[in-house]
Tab-separated table of C-alpha atoms and ligand atoms in Angstrom:
chain	number	residue	atom	x	y	z
A	46	UNK	CA	18.318	118.802	-39.793
A	47	UNK	CA	17.085	122.290	-39.877
A	48	UNK	CA	19.240	125.115	-38.739
A	49	UNK	CA	17.041	125.807	-35.694
A	50	UNK	CA	17.575	122.238	-34.444
A	51	UNK	CA	21.349	122.445	-35.096
A	52	UNK	CA	21.485	125.638	-33.070
A	53	UNK	CA	19.707	123.947	-30.145
A	54	UNK	CA	22.250	121.102	-30.181
A	55	UNK	CA	25.139	123.590	-30.186
A	56	UNK	CA	23.519	125.434	-27.325
A	57	UNK	CA	23.051	122.238	-25.306
A	58	UNK	CA	26.709	121.257	-25.889
A	59	UNK	CA	27.843	124.723	-24.872
A	60	UNK	CA	25.763	124.587	-21.717
A	61	UNK	CA	27.213	121.174	-20.844
A	62	UNK	CA	30.722	122.543	-21.370
A	63	UNK	CA	30.073	125.632	-19.268
A	64	UNK	CA	28.491	123.649	-16.456
A	65	UNK	CA	31.335	121.141	-16.434
A	66	UNK	CA	33.802	123.996	-16.246
A	67	UNK	CA	31.834	125.525	-13.396
A	68	UNK	CA	31.742	122.191	-11.631
A	69	UNK	CA	35.530	121.946	-11.839
A	70	UNK	CA	35.848	125.438	-10.331
A	71	UNK	CA	33.657	124.555	-7.378
A	72	UNK	CA	35.517	121.332	-6.741
A	73	UNK	CA	39.032	122.917	-6.550
A	74	UNK	CA	39.340	123.737	-2.793
A	75	UNK	CA	40.501	127.240	-1.895
A	76	UNK	CA	43.385	127.321	0.613
A	77	UNK	CA	42.083	128.110	4.101
A	78	UNK	CA	43.073	131.438	5.713
A	79	UNK	CA	45.999	131.142	8.166
A	80	UNK	CA	46.015	133.442	11.183
A	81	UNK	CA	49.443	134.487	12.513
A	82	UNK	CA	50.965	137.211	14.669
A	83	UNK	CA	48.877	136.618	17.791
A	84	UNK	CA	49.794	135.140	21.195
A	85	UNK	CA	47.429	132.712	22.843
A	86	UNK	CA	47.438	134.698	26.102
A	87	UNK	CA	47.661	138.389	26.942
A	88	UNK	CA	47.764	140.376	30.150
A	89	UNK	CA	46.274	143.872	29.946
A	90	UNK	CA	46.316	146.478	32.682
A	91	UNK	CA	42.819	147.745	33.530
A	92	UNK	CA	41.691	150.929	31.796
A	93	UNK	CA	44.269	150.457	29.031
A	94	UNK	CA	43.841	148.958	25.583
A	95	UNK	CA	45.530	146.266	23.540
A	96	UNK	CA	45.609	146.535	19.743
A	97	UNK	CA	45.644	143.085	18.106
A	98	UNK	CA	47.026	143.131	14.559
A	99	UNK	CA	47.104	139.606	13.121
A	100	UNK	CA	48.452	138.810	9.700
A	101	UNK	CA	46.249	136.520	7.630
A	102	UNK	CA	47.598	134.467	4.777
A	103	UNK	CA	45.461	133.491	1.789
A	104	UNK	CA	42.251	135.071	0.588
A	105	UNK	CA	39.713	136.136	3.200
A	106	UNK	CA	36.059	136.983	2.672
A	107	UNK	CA	35.278	138.100	6.183
A	108	UNK	CA	36.666	138.308	9.708
A	109	UNK	CA	34.726	138.043	12.946
A	110	UNK	CA	36.033	138.742	16.462
A	111	UNK	CA	33.953	137.138	19.229
A	112	UNK	CA	34.467	138.369	22.796
A	113	UNK	CA	32.954	136.051	25.436
A	114	UNK	CA	30.541	134.694	22.798
A	115	UNK	CA	29.417	138.127	21.520
A	116	UNK	CA	30.311	139.486	18.103
A	117	UNK	CA	32.720	142.343	18.856
A	118	UNK	CA	34.192	143.444	15.525
A	119	UNK	CA	34.570	142.585	11.820
A	120	UNK	CA	37.781	144.376	10.875
A	121	UNK	CA	41.271	142.918	10.482
A	122	UNK	CA	42.491	144.689	13.640
A	123	UNK	CA	40.789	144.647	16.986
A	124	UNK	CA	41.332	147.105	19.816
A	125	UNK	CA	40.598	145.433	23.146
A	126	UNK	CA	39.596	147.908	25.876
A	127	UNK	CA	40.173	146.670	29.431
A	128	UNK	CA	37.425	147.900	31.724
A	129	UNK	CA	38.035	149.208	35.241
A	130	UNK	CA	37.391	145.858	36.916
A	131	UNK	CA	39.878	143.014	36.494
A	132	UNK	CA	38.626	139.911	34.685
A	133	UNK	CA	39.334	137.201	32.148
A	134	UNK	CA	38.122	137.153	28.552
A	135	UNK	CA	37.773	134.578	25.827
A	136	UNK	CA	38.469	136.187	22.467
A	137	UNK	CA	38.077	134.250	19.216
A	138	UNK	CA	39.081	135.503	15.801
A	139	UNK	CA	37.481	133.708	12.839
A	140	UNK	CA	38.516	134.208	9.222
A	141	UNK	CA	36.256	132.922	6.438
A	142	UNK	CA	36.727	132.274	2.786
A	143	UNK	CA	34.819	129.976	0.481
A	144	UNK	CA	34.225	126.730	2.324
A	145	UNK	CA	36.815	127.479	5.051
A	146	UNK	CA	36.810	128.860	8.571
A	147	UNK	CA	40.100	129.453	10.424
A	148	UNK	CA	39.997	130.432	14.053
A	149	UNK	CA	42.291	131.225	16.948
A	150	UNK	CA	41.341	131.383	20.618
A	151	UNK	CA	42.971	134.012	22.803
A	152	UNK	CA	42.799	134.309	26.563
A	153	UNK	CA	43.003	137.857	27.938
A	154	UNK	CA	43.474	138.524	31.627
A	155	UNK	CA	43.068	142.066	32.885
A	156	UNK	CA	44.387	143.296	36.168
A	157	UNK	CA	45.799	146.220	38.044
A	158	UNK	CA	49.423	145.176	37.535
A	159	UNK	CA	51.947	145.863	34.827
A	160	UNK	CA	53.283	142.443	33.989
A	161	UNK	CA	56.969	141.460	33.922
A	162	UNK	CA	58.609	138.072	33.443
A	163	UNK	CA	62.073	136.911	34.464
A	164	UNK	CA	63.950	133.900	35.803
A	165	UNK	CA	65.615	133.384	39.182
A	166	UNK	CA	69.090	134.846	39.894
A	167	UNK	CA	68.952	137.202	36.949
A	168	UNK	CA	68.816	140.993	36.992
A	169	UNK	CA	65.622	142.430	35.503
A	170	UNK	CA	65.692	146.111	34.484
A	171	UNK	CA	62.340	147.746	35.258
A	172	UNK	CA	61.358	151.003	33.588
A	173	UNK	CA	58.746	153.333	35.046
A	174	UNK	CA	55.925	154.021	32.561
A	175	UNK	CA	55.642	157.164	30.414
A	176	UNK	CA	53.512	159.063	32.888
A	177	UNK	CA	56.455	159.325	35.332
A	178	UNK	CA	58.637	161.165	32.822
A	179	UNK	CA	60.074	164.358	34.336
A	180	UNK	CA	59.052	163.366	37.867
A	181	UNK	CA	61.916	163.370	40.327
A	182	UNK	CA	59.902	162.054	43.299
A	183	UNK	CA	59.422	158.529	41.932
A	184	UNK	CA	59.319	155.871	44.646
A	185	UNK	CA	59.745	152.116	44.078
A	186	UNK	CA	58.596	149.592	46.687
A	187	UNK	CA	57.793	145.905	47.051
A	188	UNK	CA	54.198	145.297	48.201
A	189	UNK	CA	54.337	141.520	48.547
A	190	UNK	CA	56.800	138.768	47.694
A	191	UNK	CA	56.707	134.961	47.383
A	192	UNK	CA	60.036	134.812	49.217
A	193	UNK	CA	62.079	137.357	51.154
A	194	UNK	CA	65.205	136.452	49.175
A	195	UNK	CA	65.039	139.197	46.560
A	196	UNK	CA	66.517	142.611	45.878
A	197	UNK	CA	65.036	145.792	44.452
A	198	UNK	CA	67.771	148.324	43.680
A	199	UNK	CA	66.700	151.738	42.522
A	200	UNK	CA	69.398	153.338	40.414
A	201	UNK	CA	67.452	156.449	39.413
A	202	UNK	CA	63.831	157.562	39.227
A	203	UNK	CA	63.120	155.940	35.868
A	204	UNK	CA	64.754	152.539	36.352
A	205	UNK	CA	65.057	149.924	39.043
A	206	UNK	CA	66.824	146.568	39.071
A	207	UNK	CA	65.078	143.517	40.466
A	208	UNK	CA	66.364	140.024	41.138
A	209	UNK	CA	65.052	137.078	43.166
A	210	UNK	CA	66.500	133.792	44.445
A	211	UNK	CA	63.209	131.877	44.334
A	212	UNK	CA	60.484	131.502	41.725
A	213	UNK	CA	57.100	133.045	42.460
A	214	UNK	CA	55.244	136.328	42.114
A	215	UNK	CA	56.360	139.695	43.402
A	216	UNK	CA	54.100	142.763	43.548
A	217	UNK	CA	55.761	146.161	43.228
A	218	UNK	CA	54.520	149.716	43.315
A	219	UNK	CA	55.896	152.739	41.489
A	220	UNK	CA	54.508	156.063	42.593
A	221	UNK	CA	55.023	159.816	42.442
A	222	UNK	CA	52.420	161.839	44.310
A	223	UNK	CA	49.037	160.692	42.946
A	224	UNK	CA	50.562	158.761	40.046
A	225	UNK	CA	50.698	155.023	40.712
A	226	UNK	CA	51.641	151.955	38.702
A	227	UNK	CA	51.534	148.479	40.169
A	228	UNK	CA	53.796	145.798	38.771
A	229	UNK	CA	53.473	142.031	38.849
A	230	UNK	CA	56.777	140.203	38.343
A	231	UNK	CA	56.518	136.521	37.591
A	232	UNK	CA	59.827	134.793	38.350
A	233	UNK	CA	60.291	131.380	36.756
A	234	UNK	CA	62.947	128.717	37.280
A	235	UNK	CA	65.575	128.791	34.496
A	236	UNK	CA	65.901	125.688	32.299
A	237	UNK	CA	69.167	124.734	33.993
A	238	UNK	CA	69.468	125.042	37.770
A	239	UNK	CA	72.353	127.364	38.767
A	240	UNK	CA	75.421	126.010	40.575
A	241	UNK	CA	75.956	127.444	44.091
A	242	UNK	CA	79.734	127.261	43.503
A	243	UNK	CA	82.355	129.022	41.380
A	244	UNK	CA	81.696	128.280	37.695
A	245	UNK	CA	84.587	130.039	35.975
A	246	UNK	CA	88.037	131.518	36.599
A	247	UNK	CA	88.819	134.446	34.306
A	248	UNK	CA	92.213	135.577	35.549
A	249	UNK	CA	94.952	134.458	37.926
A	250	UNK	CA	98.289	136.042	38.732
A	251	UNK	CA	99.844	135.389	42.141
A	252	UNK	CA	102.538	137.768	43.401
A	253	UNK	CA	105.877	136.125	44.255
A	254	UNK	CA	105.482	133.899	47.319
A	255	UNK	CA	106.473	130.617	48.926
A	256	UNK	CA	103.634	128.523	47.432
A	257	UNK	CA	103.818	130.019	43.923
A	258	UNK	CA	104.503	127.441	41.177
A	259	UNK	CA	103.160	124.757	43.540
A	260	UNK	CA	99.503	125.723	44.195
A	261	UNK	CA	98.643	125.195	41.379
A	262	UNK	CA	101.629	123.253	40.101
A	263	UNK	CA	103.618	124.881	37.307
A	264	UNK	CA	105.160	122.526	34.774
A	265	UNK	CA	107.580	123.401	31.983
A	266	UNK	CA	105.692	124.837	29.037
A	267	UNK	CA	102.825	126.288	31.067
A	268	UNK	CA	101.657	129.728	29.942
A	269	UNK	CA	99.498	132.422	31.483
A	270	UNK	CA	96.454	130.800	29.799
A	271	UNK	CA	97.226	127.269	31.002
A	272	UNK	CA	97.833	128.527	34.569
A	273	UNK	CA	94.474	130.380	34.538
A	274	UNK	CA	92.895	127.098	33.376
A	275	UNK	CA	94.651	125.211	36.193
A	276	UNK	CA	93.324	127.697	38.750
A	277	UNK	CA	89.878	127.100	37.226
A	278	UNK	CA	90.239	123.344	37.526
A	279	UNK	CA	91.050	123.822	41.219
A	280	UNK	CA	88.360	126.370	42.109
A	281	UNK	CA	85.292	125.371	40.082
A	282	UNK	CA	82.549	123.370	41.758
A	283	UNK	CA	81.885	121.898	45.197
A	284	UNK	CA	85.118	119.874	45.428
A	285	UNK	CA	87.545	122.759	45.108
A	286	UNK	CA	91.288	122.684	45.851
A	287	UNK	CA	93.316	125.492	47.376
A	288	UNK	CA	95.347	127.928	45.274
A	289	UNK	CA	97.791	130.552	46.538
A	290	UNK	CA	97.662	134.250	45.706
A	291	UNK	CA	101.308	134.630	46.800
A	292	UNK	CA	102.538	137.899	48.269
A	293	UNK	CA	100.751	141.252	48.463
A	294	UNK	CA	98.688	142.092	45.394
A	295	UNK	CA	98.467	138.606	43.863
A	296	UNK	CA	94.940	137.979	42.581
A	297	UNK	CA	92.325	135.691	41.085
A	298	UNK	CA	89.100	136.645	39.236
A	299	UNK	CA	86.177	134.234	39.443
A	300	UNK	CA	82.595	134.062	38.245
A	301	UNK	CA	79.341	132.284	38.998
A	302	UNK	CA	76.877	130.944	36.394
A	303	UNK	CA	74.143	133.226	37.774
A	304	UNK	CA	73.769	136.488	39.685
A	305	UNK	CA	74.289	136.147	43.439
A	306	UNK	CA	71.360	138.136	44.831
A	307	UNK	CA	72.175	140.879	47.329
A	308	UNK	CA	69.495	140.057	49.907
A	309	UNK	CA	68.972	142.977	52.312
A	310	UNK	CA	70.177	142.380	55.864
A	311	UNK	CA	72.003	139.161	54.987
A	312	UNK	CA	75.435	138.104	53.840
A	313	UNK	CA	75.338	136.720	50.334
A	314	UNK	CA	78.480	134.730	49.531
A	315	UNK	CA	81.749	133.460	50.915
A	316	UNK	CA	85.026	132.361	49.420
A	317	UNK	CA	86.874	129.704	51.365
A	318	UNK	CA	90.501	129.984	52.453
A	319	UNK	CA	92.449	128.014	55.051
A	320	UNK	CA	92.405	130.388	58.036
A	321	UNK	CA	92.470	128.880	61.528
A	322	UNK	CA	92.827	130.015	65.130
A	323	UNK	CA	95.981	129.616	67.249
A	324	UNK	CA	95.510	127.115	70.063
A	325	UNK	CA	98.412	128.160	72.288
A	326	UNK	CA	98.576	131.931	72.041
A	327	UNK	CA	100.345	133.066	75.241
A	328	UNK	CA	98.704	136.541	75.094
A	329	UNK	CA	95.958	136.769	77.754
A	330	UNK	CA	92.461	137.566	76.405
A	331	UNK	CA	93.815	137.620	72.878
A	332	UNK	CA	91.360	138.472	70.082
A	333	UNK	CA	90.813	135.848	67.367
A	334	UNK	CA	94.065	135.102	65.558
A	335	UNK	CA	96.226	132.307	64.228
A	336	UNK	CA	96.645	132.054	60.498
A	337	UNK	CA	94.556	134.929	59.150
A	338	UNK	CA	95.750	136.186	55.756
A	339	UNK	CA	93.049	138.557	54.553
A	340	UNK	CA	92.344	138.735	50.838
A	341	UNK	CA	90.583	141.936	49.750
A	342	UNK	CA	87.385	141.424	47.720
A	343	UNK	CA	86.148	143.301	44.669
A	344	UNK	CA	82.760	142.562	43.085
A	345	UNK	CA	80.979	143.353	39.814
A	346	UNK	CA	77.758	142.473	38.065
A	347	UNK	CA	77.563	141.743	34.380
A	348	UNK	CA	76.031	145.056	33.343
A	349	UNK	CA	76.572	144.522	29.605
A	350	UNK	CA	75.334	140.913	29.931
A	351	UNK	CA	78.107	139.259	27.931
A	352	UNK	CA	79.140	136.753	30.622
A	353	UNK	CA	82.586	138.339	31.091
A	354	UNK	CA	84.032	140.813	33.596
A	355	UNK	CA	85.135	143.268	30.909
A	356	UNK	CA	83.608	146.754	30.879
A	357	UNK	CA	81.634	146.182	34.068
A	358	UNK	CA	82.518	148.441	37.011
A	359	UNK	CA	84.328	146.851	39.949
A	360	UNK	CA	83.313	147.738	43.497
A	361	UNK	CA	85.349	147.262	46.659
A	362	UNK	CA	83.894	145.235	49.523
A	363	UNK	CA	84.677	147.565	52.393
A	364	UNK	CA	86.236	145.156	54.860
A	365	UNK	CA	86.615	146.337	58.467
A	366	UNK	CA	90.206	147.475	57.914
A	367	UNK	CA	90.082	148.904	54.391
A	368	UNK	CA	90.454	152.506	55.581
A	369	UNK	CA	92.126	152.062	58.950
A	370	UNK	CA	93.031	149.236	61.348
A	371	UNK	CA	92.394	151.414	64.418
A	372	UNK	CA	89.150	149.604	65.209
A	373	UNK	CA	90.638	146.120	65.032
A	374	UNK	CA	90.957	144.501	68.488
A	375	UNK	CA	94.693	143.771	68.015
A	376	UNK	CA	95.583	147.268	66.798
A	377	UNK	CA	97.255	148.573	69.963
A	378	UNK	CA	99.270	145.347	70.334
A	379	UNK	CA	100.476	145.736	66.739
A	380	UNK	CA	101.429	149.365	67.367
A	381	UNK	CA	103.295	148.309	70.513
A	382	UNK	CA	105.288	145.734	68.530
A	383	UNK	CA	106.137	148.414	65.956
A	384	UNK	CA	104.230	146.738	63.137
A	385	UNK	CA	103.606	148.856	60.073
A	386	UNK	CA	99.966	149.590	60.936
A	387	UNK	CA	99.325	152.077	58.145
A	388	UNK	CA	96.562	151.401	55.638
A	389	UNK	CA	97.642	152.559	52.193
A	390	UNK	CA	94.693	152.732	49.818
A	391	UNK	CA	96.485	153.476	46.563
A	392	UNK	CA	99.419	151.162	47.018
A	393	UNK	CA	101.531	149.886	44.142
A	394	UNK	CA	104.336	147.402	44.386
A	395	UNK	CA	106.625	145.851	41.789
A	396	UNK	CA	108.482	142.578	42.201
A	397	UNK	CA	111.604	141.981	40.123
A	398	UNK	CA	112.575	138.576	38.738
A	399	UNK	CA	115.307	137.035	40.958
A	400	UNK	CA	118.780	136.890	39.399
A	401	UNK	CA	119.484	133.427	40.810
A	402	UNK	CA	117.554	130.552	42.299
A	403	UNK	CA	119.969	129.294	44.954
A	404	UNK	CA	118.658	126.019	46.341
A	405	UNK	CA	119.306	126.640	50.035
A	406	UNK	CA	120.075	129.370	52.543
A	407	UNK	CA	123.526	129.972	54.003
A	408	UNK	CA	124.082	128.150	57.345
A	409	UNK	CA	122.520	129.952	60.318
A	410	UNK	CA	120.147	132.009	58.170
A	411	UNK	CA	116.354	131.721	58.002
A	412	UNK	CA	116.554	132.079	54.260
A	413	UNK	CA	118.061	133.898	51.332
A	414	UNK	CA	117.598	137.480	52.399
A	415	UNK	CA	118.252	139.241	49.077
A	416	UNK	CA	116.048	137.055	46.952
A	417	UNK	CA	113.416	139.161	45.143
A	418	UNK	CA	113.840	142.923	44.816
A	419	UNK	CA	110.680	144.929	45.403
A	420	UNK	CA	109.944	148.614	44.920
A	421	UNK	CA	106.769	150.535	45.778
A	422	UNK	CA	105.077	153.869	45.051
A	423	UNK	CA	105.850	155.137	48.587
A	424	UNK	CA	109.576	155.367	47.860
A	425	UNK	CA	110.269	152.046	49.570
A	426	UNK	CA	112.355	149.126	48.375
A	427	UNK	CA	113.858	145.944	49.738
A	428	UNK	CA	114.135	142.211	49.241
A	429	UNK	CA	111.714	139.337	49.718
A	430	UNK	CA	113.207	136.371	51.519
A	431	UNK	CA	113.372	132.810	50.239
A	432	UNK	CA	112.824	130.600	53.289
A	433	UNK	CA	114.293	127.179	54.057
A	434	UNK	CA	111.029	125.276	53.614
A	435	UNK	CA	110.300	126.131	49.999
A	436	UNK	CA	113.158	125.928	47.518
A	437	UNK	CA	111.268	126.288	44.199
A	438	UNK	CA	111.187	129.676	42.473
A	439	UNK	CA	108.740	132.071	44.172
A	440	UNK	CA	108.384	134.126	40.987
A	441	UNK	CA	105.525	132.990	38.675
A	442	UNK	CA	107.611	130.901	36.276
A	443	UNK	CA	105.148	131.225	33.391
A	444	UNK	CA	105.427	135.021	33.272
A	445	UNK	CA	107.854	136.447	30.713
A	446	UNK	CA	107.917	139.914	32.335
A	447	UNK	CA	110.977	140.629	34.461
A	448	UNK	CA	108.902	142.880	36.708
A	449	UNK	CA	105.360	142.355	37.957
A	450	UNK	CA	103.389	145.345	39.282
A	451	UNK	CA	100.279	145.098	41.471
A	452	UNK	CA	97.880	147.792	42.656
A	453	UNK	CA	95.354	147.988	45.483
A	454	UNK	CA	94.921	148.501	49.198
A	455	UNK	CA	97.724	147.541	51.531
A	456	UNK	CA	96.267	146.625	54.917
A	457	UNK	CA	97.954	147.065	58.300
A	458	UNK	CA	100.362	144.251	59.215
A	459	UNK	CA	98.419	141.826	61.421
A	460	UNK	CA	101.163	139.332	62.339
A	461	UNK	CA	102.651	139.512	65.873
A	462	UNK	CA	105.358	137.302	67.345
A	463	UNK	CA	103.867	136.349	70.726
A	464	UNK	CA	106.478	134.096	72.364
A	465	UNK	CA	109.193	136.709	72.709
A	466	UNK	CA	111.563	134.091	71.233
A	467	UNK	CA	110.786	134.571	67.568
A	468	UNK	CA	109.012	131.260	67.253
A	469	UNK	CA	105.252	131.863	67.676
A	470	UNK	CA	103.645	134.122	65.118
A	471	UNK	CA	99.967	134.945	65.487
A	472	UNK	CA	98.297	136.472	62.448
A	473	UNK	CA	95.239	138.244	63.884
A	474	UNK	CA	91.872	138.401	62.156
A	475	UNK	CA	90.360	141.605	60.896
A	476	UNK	CA	86.742	141.791	62.103
A	477	UNK	CA	84.976	141.049	58.790
A	478	UNK	CA	84.941	141.476	55.039
A	479	UNK	CA	87.796	139.321	53.693
A	480	UNK	CA	88.765	135.918	52.304
A	481	UNK	CA	91.095	133.599	54.312
A	482	UNK	CA	90.648	135.784	57.405
A	483	UNK	CA	88.223	133.650	59.458
A	484	UNK	CA	87.656	129.869	59.346
A	485	UNK	CA	85.358	128.887	56.464
A	486	UNK	CA	82.504	127.777	58.719
A	487	UNK	CA	82.606	130.992	60.783
A	488	UNK	CA	79.908	133.601	60.086
A	489	UNK	CA	82.627	136.215	59.594
A	490	UNK	CA	83.765	134.530	56.399
A	491	UNK	CA	80.348	135.562	54.974
A	492	UNK	CA	80.266	138.687	52.811
A	493	UNK	CA	77.377	141.137	52.419
A	494	UNK	CA	77.260	142.713	48.953
A	495	UNK	CA	75.846	145.803	50.700
A	496	UNK	CA	79.347	146.458	52.042
A	497	UNK	CA	80.336	147.451	48.490
A	498	UNK	CA	81.600	150.970	47.806
A	499	UNK	CA	82.468	152.679	44.532
A	500	UNK	CA	85.814	154.211	43.601
A	501	UNK	CA	84.888	157.418	45.433
A	502	UNK	CA	84.155	155.508	48.619
A	503	UNK	CA	80.361	155.875	48.381
A	504	UNK	CA	78.060	153.014	49.303
A	505	UNK	CA	76.446	151.402	46.258
A	506	UNK	CA	73.065	149.748	45.985
A	507	UNK	CA	73.884	146.593	43.996
A	508	UNK	CA	71.108	144.154	43.008
A	509	UNK	CA	73.605	141.295	43.003
A	510	UNK	CA	76.952	140.286	41.562
A	511	UNK	CA	78.347	137.872	38.957
A	512	UNK	CA	82.117	138.321	39.384
A	513	UNK	CA	84.502	138.349	42.339
A	514	UNK	CA	88.151	139.377	42.454
A	515	UNK	CA	90.290	138.528	45.474
A	516	UNK	CA	93.817	139.861	46.068
A	517	UNK	CA	96.200	139.481	48.976
A	518	UNK	CA	95.949	142.600	51.171
A	519	UNK	CA	98.923	141.957	53.455
A	520	UNK	CA	102.608	142.602	52.819
A	521	UNK	CA	104.369	141.077	55.804
A	522	UNK	CA	107.163	138.575	56.441
A	523	UNK	CA	106.526	136.542	59.596
A	524	UNK	CA	109.920	135.043	60.442
A	525	UNK	CA	110.146	131.321	59.734
A	526	UNK	CA	106.450	131.306	58.659
A	527	UNK	CA	107.354	133.305	55.603
A	528	UNK	CA	105.224	135.961	53.958
A	529	UNK	CA	101.481	136.281	54.521
A	530	UNK	CA	99.804	134.801	51.475
A	531	UNK	CA	96.059	134.507	50.929
A	532	UNK	CA	94.766	131.080	49.985
A	533	UNK	CA	91.555	130.722	47.960
A	534	UNK	CA	89.346	127.682	47.627
A	535	UNK	CA	85.620	126.961	47.152
A	536	UNK	CA	83.186	129.833	46.528
A	537	UNK	CA	79.587	129.670	47.754
A	538	UNK	CA	76.338	131.479	47.003
A	539	UNK	CA	74.911	131.403	50.538
A	540	UNK	CA	71.285	131.816	49.393
A	541	UNK	CA	71.370	128.848	47.030
A	542	UNK	CA	72.852	126.764	49.851
A	543	UNK	CA	70.166	127.888	52.309
A	544	UNK	CA	72.690	129.513	54.653
A	545	UNK	CA	71.341	132.519	56.530
A	546	UNK	CA	73.982	134.815	58.055
A	547	UNK	CA	72.833	138.196	59.348
A	548	UNK	CA	74.917	141.151	58.210
A	549	UNK	CA	77.022	143.493	60.304
A	550	UNK	CA	75.801	147.038	59.771
A	551	UNK	CA	78.640	149.394	58.918
B	739	LIG	CA1	73.181	141.277	51.299
B	740	LIG	CA1	95.872	131.105	54.523
B	741	LIG	CA1	80.476	141.960	31.107
B	742	LIG	CA1	99.147	131.448	53.226
């Protein structure tokens, strides 16, 4: 074999080796590009742009963006410009490498509205866009709504709070002079339907009274926590039982599993009690009365969105007698009977643990007259009576404190003995705005969140509320009937139940 021939053989072998190597290279598939960081749908306001910045994994040779079938760009990022007329666009991004094409289809809708999403019975915070900065003439308004059961509450120029009872679309307008933004809010149903009834009890402390330790029942070993849980067991849901708030100041704090929307012009919720009208009141043309034991209402919404009434501000529902009883139809009769008709807005009263729990009253007495010592911040003091009908302790037995202090509004005394013989007590109703003041089915047991005022007495514009506190507003002993004590039972979101009660304008 000559050297020339040997060389040719070597060369042929080398070529075979190289080609086989090359063949192996071509056969090993390259991983396809993976496109991430893009939604499948976008909404863009007309005359604005949307910068799409996908991330692409694995090697890429080239990228193509196709807009409605036309090549639009070849770079990694794509800036979509929405023209002046609303429309819909089909955008496809394709990423190529050797032997692979990855693609993602994106639908873009353009319109005149800024788009917001929320769910029913939830407060959405809306912010005016940048261009309104430093404008103090910003106006918010609703242009159209799927349902009239919504609330738009403007807190200041830059922000507004929106909440709706029903799913659907709501068109809003923000403007300041020539500057205009239009907003489209899409309200969806939440995954779990809200309950129209009380969902949680956070706090419960009745003041001493004749039904305390019975409604709910105290048993040996109960603590503050277990009694709050018992109140919850009674009040939560449609089949609620009645609990007592005891004497003046006793309270309960409840919550719903959603925001009760403050619909304009309508009452929004009610808390049941056991008020009823007298059927044999001897007073001619008497106003509504019987067993009316008004509980004062405080409301709050969950501003810090943690599900608890903690740092959220409480607002007073301004019931008809929260500042004065002079406009109540029974006022002059109460003055005539020398009732204490003052309204004391910053009242404080302390009840002292009784020294003994005598089982029964001395013969000829309506009760034990020096039972529970009370003192107040008006320089007053005296004793609460233990009557002959209820012999258990009236002092919350689970409380270790020897003195319990309550704060709030003390309403005018509404109980009048009408028989002249000390046997027929009529507890008259205040006109509106309380719990256990009108029968549950009566419109005047309905509460409008727009009656809320802040601690300075100013009306507030609340979008809705999550929490309700009720405390007994009356401090009055009514002979054999015993002390006025608010009862609390089922709570209702009137909108979720389809109940429409017009408000009373204050
Ligand atoms: Ca309302
Ligand atoms: Ca009652
Ligand atoms: Ca909270
Ligand atoms: Ca009562």
